[in-house]
């Protein structure tokens, strides 16, 4: 028998305010047509004034708990993937813990930018596999609208805010790829590529800073590294691409999503796509896509999923799980 981290609930939260591409035409040399054709993005949600990452994370967590029929008292640990926590410290995760009314267990953040949710899932899986926790809330939540340079058309039209959450529970499996739950993970980073994607400020430089990205350079790395990490994770899980029901990719750019699926030899009707409605929500994009994909009836219990993401660092990775 093998202890598996099984998804027993998914939920998400998107801020009320929706911004269509055309809104940017008033202030920037850009067009709906450019944004749509280069990125696949049509609209995104932006947090309201005063609305924070931990607020959104809590709403997503509540939805995941509700879907699982569980309460906060059943949770042992909270892992929040974010690069845009409310405060320098404490972690967004402990703020979620308080907002959920949890008075026991433990909570911490994981920061791996757009690959954050994949890293958080791998951490939660290890906590469950080692017996440290029975139930873990894994949340991706971001307010990237706070780190945009609104004069930089090459970045500010691409990102959005939101949160998604999964509740994982320890369950006994047979130790085969037919088990439900996380079957394999693969994590990578290469800090030599820092200058391709970073925020030009932080605590020790005394300003919040803005996101800077050499988009076409990141693009070049993305398809190749994403297909490779997905293959590695699938191999570790003992399955092949032919067994995959859904790719649930990080939602940065439809052309990266299409290129990765093609390189993996899988058709687009096996890919969950939400980038048109959410934009790039960094660490929130995969749990948002998982929750929306399940709500749409695309992802069903027993389906084999591979998630993959790449972002600042560069950091990238993949998780194979049976829903
Ligand atoms: N509107 C109109 N024109 C624009 C805009 C805009 N919003 N933005 C850039 N352009 C122009 C550029 O100035 C450039 O003009 P030039 O040729 O006169 O210099 C031209 O469009 C082409 O620019 P490219 O950057 O080469 O365009 P590309 O086709 O590569 O698309 C994009 C840009 C969408 C950013 C793409 O490169 C991309 O998605 N990259 C990957 C992003 C990503 O995956 N990031 C990782 C995750 S994010 C994270 O970790 C936080």
XYZ file of C-alpha atoms and ligand atoms in Angstrom:
374
model
C 0.000 0.000 0.000
C 1.135 3.575 -0.737
C -0.007 6.772 0.943
C -1.357 9.060 -1.767
C -2.302 12.754 -1.685
C -5.760 12.697 -3.275
C -7.738 15.776 -4.393
C -11.068 15.748 -2.538
C -12.179 19.304 -3.343
C -11.381 22.204 -5.675
C -12.487 25.826 -5.583
C -11.606 29.223 -6.959
C -12.231 32.917 -6.603
C -11.991 35.694 -9.171
C -12.318 39.395 -8.329
C -15.483 41.064 -9.537
C -13.832 43.588 -11.866
C -13.332 42.280 -15.404
C -11.079 44.267 -17.747
C -11.469 43.611 -21.484
C -8.470 44.050 -23.815
C -10.073 47.088 -25.449
C -9.788 49.040 -22.156
C -6.003 49.211 -22.623
C -6.424 50.941 -25.991
C -7.272 54.192 -24.180
C -3.893 54.494 -22.447
C -1.429 52.355 -24.458
C -0.284 51.853 -28.066
C -1.961 48.468 -28.205
C -5.062 46.738 -29.551
C -7.456 43.960 -28.674
C -6.313 42.269 -31.893
C -2.597 42.324 -30.882
C -3.229 40.993 -27.360
C -5.634 38.303 -28.581
C -3.454 37.064 -31.454
C -0.107 37.140 -29.575
C -1.297 35.776 -26.228
C -4.842 34.368 -26.536
C -5.941 36.689 -23.714
C -9.332 38.433 -24.098
C -9.979 39.660 -20.562
C -8.673 39.386 -17.000
C -9.909 40.124 -13.465
C -8.323 42.795 -11.267
C -8.626 42.900 -7.480
C -10.581 45.774 -5.953
C -8.824 48.402 -3.886
C -8.080 46.854 -0.518
C -8.672 43.310 -1.783
C -5.572 41.235 -1.019
C -3.975 37.942 -1.965
C -4.910 36.356 1.385
C -8.560 37.498 1.005
C -8.791 35.842 -2.406
C -6.916 32.743 -1.203
C -9.365 32.383 1.687
C -12.386 32.588 -0.648
C -10.891 29.896 -2.898
C -10.058 27.722 0.128
C -13.616 28.039 1.458
C -14.941 26.898 -1.930
C -12.574 23.887 -1.958
C -13.577 22.927 1.598
C -17.255 23.203 0.655
C -16.747 21.035 -2.445
C -15.032 18.411 -0.261
C -17.692 18.580 2.470
C -14.996 19.426 5.010
C -14.372 22.275 7.447
C -11.211 24.170 8.377
C -10.957 22.029 11.537
C -10.196 19.016 9.289
C -7.116 20.695 7.777
C -3.582 20.073 9.118
C -1.616 22.375 6.844
C -1.981 25.231 4.383
C 0.515 25.859 1.603
C 0.031 29.076 -0.376
C 1.913 29.575 -3.633
C 2.307 33.304 -4.228
C 4.780 36.005 -5.205
C 2.399 38.772 -4.135
C 1.691 38.145 -0.430
C -0.163 40.917 1.452
C 2.836 41.709 3.659
C 6.558 40.996 3.680
C 5.715 38.800 6.638
C 3.874 36.934 8.073
C 3.112 34.549 5.235
C -0.128 34.795 3.276
C -0.732 31.201 4.413
C -0.887 32.115 8.117
C -3.243 34.977 7.239
C -5.494 32.487 5.429
C -5.254 30.192 8.464
C -6.572 33.004 10.681
C -9.297 34.010 8.193
C -10.505 30.397 8.059
C -10.681 30.346 11.882
C -8.065 27.560 12.130
C -6.295 27.487 15.475
C -4.081 24.431 14.940
C -1.887 22.950 12.238
C 0.705 24.928 10.313
C 0.899 27.193 7.283
C 3.596 28.556 4.992
C 4.126 30.176 1.589
C 6.007 28.843 -1.408
C 7.513 31.340 -3.856
C 8.366 30.009 -7.298
C 6.473 32.633 -9.338
C 4.402 31.028 -12.125
C 5.724 27.566 -11.209
C 4.603 28.156 -7.600
C 1.556 25.916 -7.622
C 3.512 22.971 -9.009
C 6.119 23.506 -6.268
C 3.372 23.811 -3.624
C 1.719 20.574 -4.791
C 5.073 18.772 -4.608
C 5.589 20.077 -1.044
C 2.067 19.106 0.040
C 2.545 15.675 -1.487
C 5.737 15.195 0.540
C 3.980 16.306 3.753
C 1.247 13.743 3.169
C 3.543 10.933 1.984
C 5.777 11.363 5.067
C 2.828 11.221 7.465
C 3.300 14.827 8.624
C -0.229 15.767 7.513
C -3.529 14.075 6.661
C -5.195 16.971 4.883
C -3.482 19.918 3.198
C -5.036 22.957 1.559
C -2.893 23.914 -1.427
C -3.669 27.386 -2.733
C -2.342 29.539 -5.557
C -3.245 33.214 -5.162
C -1.904 36.385 -6.768
C -2.528 40.101 -7.169
C -0.113 40.731 -10.039
C -2.031 43.931 -10.855
C -0.071 45.487 -7.942
C 3.315 44.916 -9.608
C 2.467 46.030 -13.140
C 4.148 48.964 -14.840
C 1.037 50.422 -16.513
C 3.209 52.189 -19.089
C 4.820 48.923 -20.289
C 2.514 47.488 -22.938
C 4.659 44.358 -23.291
C 3.742 43.156 -19.774
C 0.740 44.949 -18.260
C -1.791 43.526 -20.740
C -0.819 39.938 -19.912
C -1.499 39.474 -16.212
C -4.550 39.118 -13.960
C -5.556 38.433 -10.350
C -7.293 35.456 -8.756
C -6.987 32.369 -6.588
C -7.556 28.637 -6.803
C -7.377 25.924 -4.155
C -7.295 22.151 -3.792
C -7.904 20.131 -0.643
C -5.620 17.077 -0.601
C -6.268 14.104 1.683
C -4.089 11.104 2.574
C -5.604 7.920 1.166
C -4.179 4.423 0.768
C -3.459 3.392 -2.816
C -2.142 0.199 -4.384
C 1.093 1.865 -5.419
C 0.191 1.669 -9.124
C -0.578 4.351 -11.704
C -4.271 3.453 -11.341
C -4.281 5.051 -7.876
C -6.046 8.343 -7.401
C -3.877 11.230 -6.198
C -0.454 12.631 -6.984
C 1.580 10.009 -8.835
C 4.784 11.915 -9.640
C 6.403 15.346 -9.537
C 9.358 16.987 -11.296
C 10.867 20.320 -10.171
C 13.615 22.381 -11.824
C 15.178 25.821 -11.658
C 18.096 27.645 -13.240
C 18.960 30.949 -11.593
C 21.237 31.995 -14.450
C 18.090 33.178 -16.248
C 17.042 35.705 -13.588
C 17.159 38.652 -15.988
C 14.504 37.186 -18.320
C 11.725 37.710 -15.779
C 11.920 39.503 -12.437
C 10.531 42.319 -10.286
C 12.943 45.246 -10.035
C 12.339 45.874 -6.336
C 11.944 44.121 -3.011
C 12.480 44.418 0.717
C 16.243 44.805 0.663
C 16.092 47.332 -2.184
C 13.364 49.340 -0.409
C 10.686 49.541 -3.095
C 7.983 47.188 -4.302
C 9.126 47.312 -7.911
C 7.515 46.295 -11.179
C 7.506 43.147 -13.243
C 10.097 43.129 -16.042
C 10.060 40.447 -18.715
C 11.880 39.627 -21.907
C 8.769 37.825 -23.166
C 10.173 36.422 -26.380
C 13.197 34.969 -24.517
C 10.954 33.335 -21.898
C 8.826 32.004 -24.751
C 11.856 30.268 -26.287
C 12.576 28.384 -23.067
C 8.949 27.620 -22.269
C 7.814 25.078 -24.856
C 10.978 22.990 -24.702
C 11.296 22.943 -20.898
C 7.558 22.370 -20.303
C 7.328 19.389 -22.668
C 10.487 17.892 -21.119
C 9.348 18.266 -17.482
C 5.920 16.835 -18.353
C 7.552 13.807 -19.998
C 9.835 13.294 -16.981
C 6.913 13.383 -14.553
C 4.859 11.025 -16.745
C 7.765 8.592 -16.928
C 8.167 8.711 -13.121
C 4.460 7.981 -12.761
C 4.834 4.947 -15.032
C 2.416 6.261 -17.667
C 2.732 7.508 -21.237
C 1.304 10.519 -23.063
C -1.356 8.219 -24.556
C -2.727 7.723 -21.014
C -3.208 11.465 -20.383
C -6.815 12.666 -20.246
C -6.005 16.354 -19.627
C -3.023 18.643 -19.778
C -3.717 21.457 -17.299
C -0.975 23.948 -18.158
C 0.066 27.245 -16.628
C -2.038 29.785 -18.518
C 0.478 32.365 -19.762
C 0.022 32.336 -23.519
C -2.153 30.217 -25.839
C 0.770 29.834 -28.251
C 2.949 28.310 -25.493
C 0.045 26.034 -24.499
C -0.469 24.915 -28.128
C 3.269 24.472 -28.738
C 3.705 22.331 -25.614
C 0.707 20.122 -26.432
C 2.045 19.652 -29.963
C 5.523 18.761 -28.707
C 3.933 16.233 -26.348
C 1.949 14.775 -29.261
C -1.440 15.590 -27.724
C -4.380 17.394 -29.390
C -5.799 20.657 -28.020
C -9.070 18.917 -27.090
C -7.089 17.328 -24.252
C -6.004 20.697 -22.851
C -7.884 22.781 -20.273
C -7.680 26.412 -21.457
C -8.733 29.416 -19.368
C -6.133 31.985 -20.485
C -8.729 33.857 -22.584
C -10.748 34.744 -19.462
C -8.101 34.995 -16.728
C -4.891 36.160 -18.402
C -1.702 35.047 -16.651
C -2.487 34.765 -12.935
C 0.957 33.311 -12.139
C 0.747 30.738 -9.306
C -3.059 30.924 -9.333
C -3.453 29.856 -12.949
C -3.219 26.072 -12.556
C -5.587 25.720 -9.565
C -7.981 28.124 -11.315
C -7.855 25.945 -14.448
C -8.311 22.761 -12.389
C -11.319 24.167 -10.545
C -12.893 25.665 -13.689
C -12.129 22.495 -15.690
C -13.884 20.365 -13.060
C -16.842 22.787 -12.861
C -17.176 22.727 -16.682
C -17.394 18.918 -16.516
C -14.163 18.475 -18.486
C -12.123 16.932 -15.632
C -13.845 13.889 -14.092
C -12.931 11.583 -11.191
C -10.372 9.025 -12.333
C -8.956 11.183 -15.154
C -5.165 11.294 -15.530
C -3.862 14.876 -15.470
C -0.498 16.449 -16.112
C 0.053 20.033 -14.960
C 3.115 22.016 -16.034
C 4.388 25.552 -15.452
C 7.391 27.829 -15.968
C 8.125 31.259 -14.571
C 10.620 33.625 -13.020
C 13.870 32.037 -11.865
C 13.621 30.409 -14.254
C 11.698 27.817 -12.240
C 9.620 25.103 -13.848
C 8.066 21.712 -13.164
C 5.219 19.260 -13.617
C 2.876 17.132 -11.533
C 1.048 14.006 -12.686
C -2.092 13.176 -10.746
C -5.196 11.086 -11.075
C -8.247 13.248 -10.234
N 0.586 45.838 -28.042
C 1.139 46.064 -29.256
N 2.425 45.757 -29.536
C 3.166 45.210 -28.559
C 2.635 44.949 -27.275
C 1.289 45.301 -27.036
N 0.685 45.082 -25.846
N 3.605 44.409 -26.515
C 4.695 44.309 -27.287
N 4.442 44.791 -28.520
C 5.346 44.875 -29.663
C 6.800 44.885 -29.255
O 7.205 46.182 -28.892
C 7.465 44.397 -30.520
O 7.580 45.482 -31.419
P 8.904 45.675 -32.304
O 8.979 44.452 -33.166
O 8.614 46.931 -33.045
O 10.043 45.775 -31.314
C 6.460 43.414 -31.113
O 5.201 43.713 -30.465
C 6.819 41.954 -30.904
O 7.185 41.753 -29.540
P 7.598 40.329 -28.992
O 7.906 40.441 -27.540
O 8.644 39.705 -29.872
O 6.215 39.544 -29.205
P 5.892 38.027 -28.955
O 5.249 37.461 -30.140
O 7.057 37.276 -28.351
O 4.745 38.089 -27.826
C 4.526 37.829 -25.420
C 5.001 38.707 -26.579
C 3.033 37.719 -25.496
C 4.962 38.482 -24.116
C 5.174 36.427 -25.505
O 6.538 36.558 -25.773
C 5.003 35.581 -24.264
O 3.917 35.177 -23.913
N 6.106 35.218 -23.599
C 6.122 34.302 -22.482
C 5.514 34.847 -21.250
C 5.588 33.807 -20.165
O 5.286 32.641 -20.360
N 6.088 34.157 -18.999
C 6.335 33.163 -17.982
C 5.385 33.163 -16.952
S 5.167 34.708 -16.188
C 5.871 34.667 -14.584
O 6.600 33.793 -14.177
C 5.582 35.845 -13.734
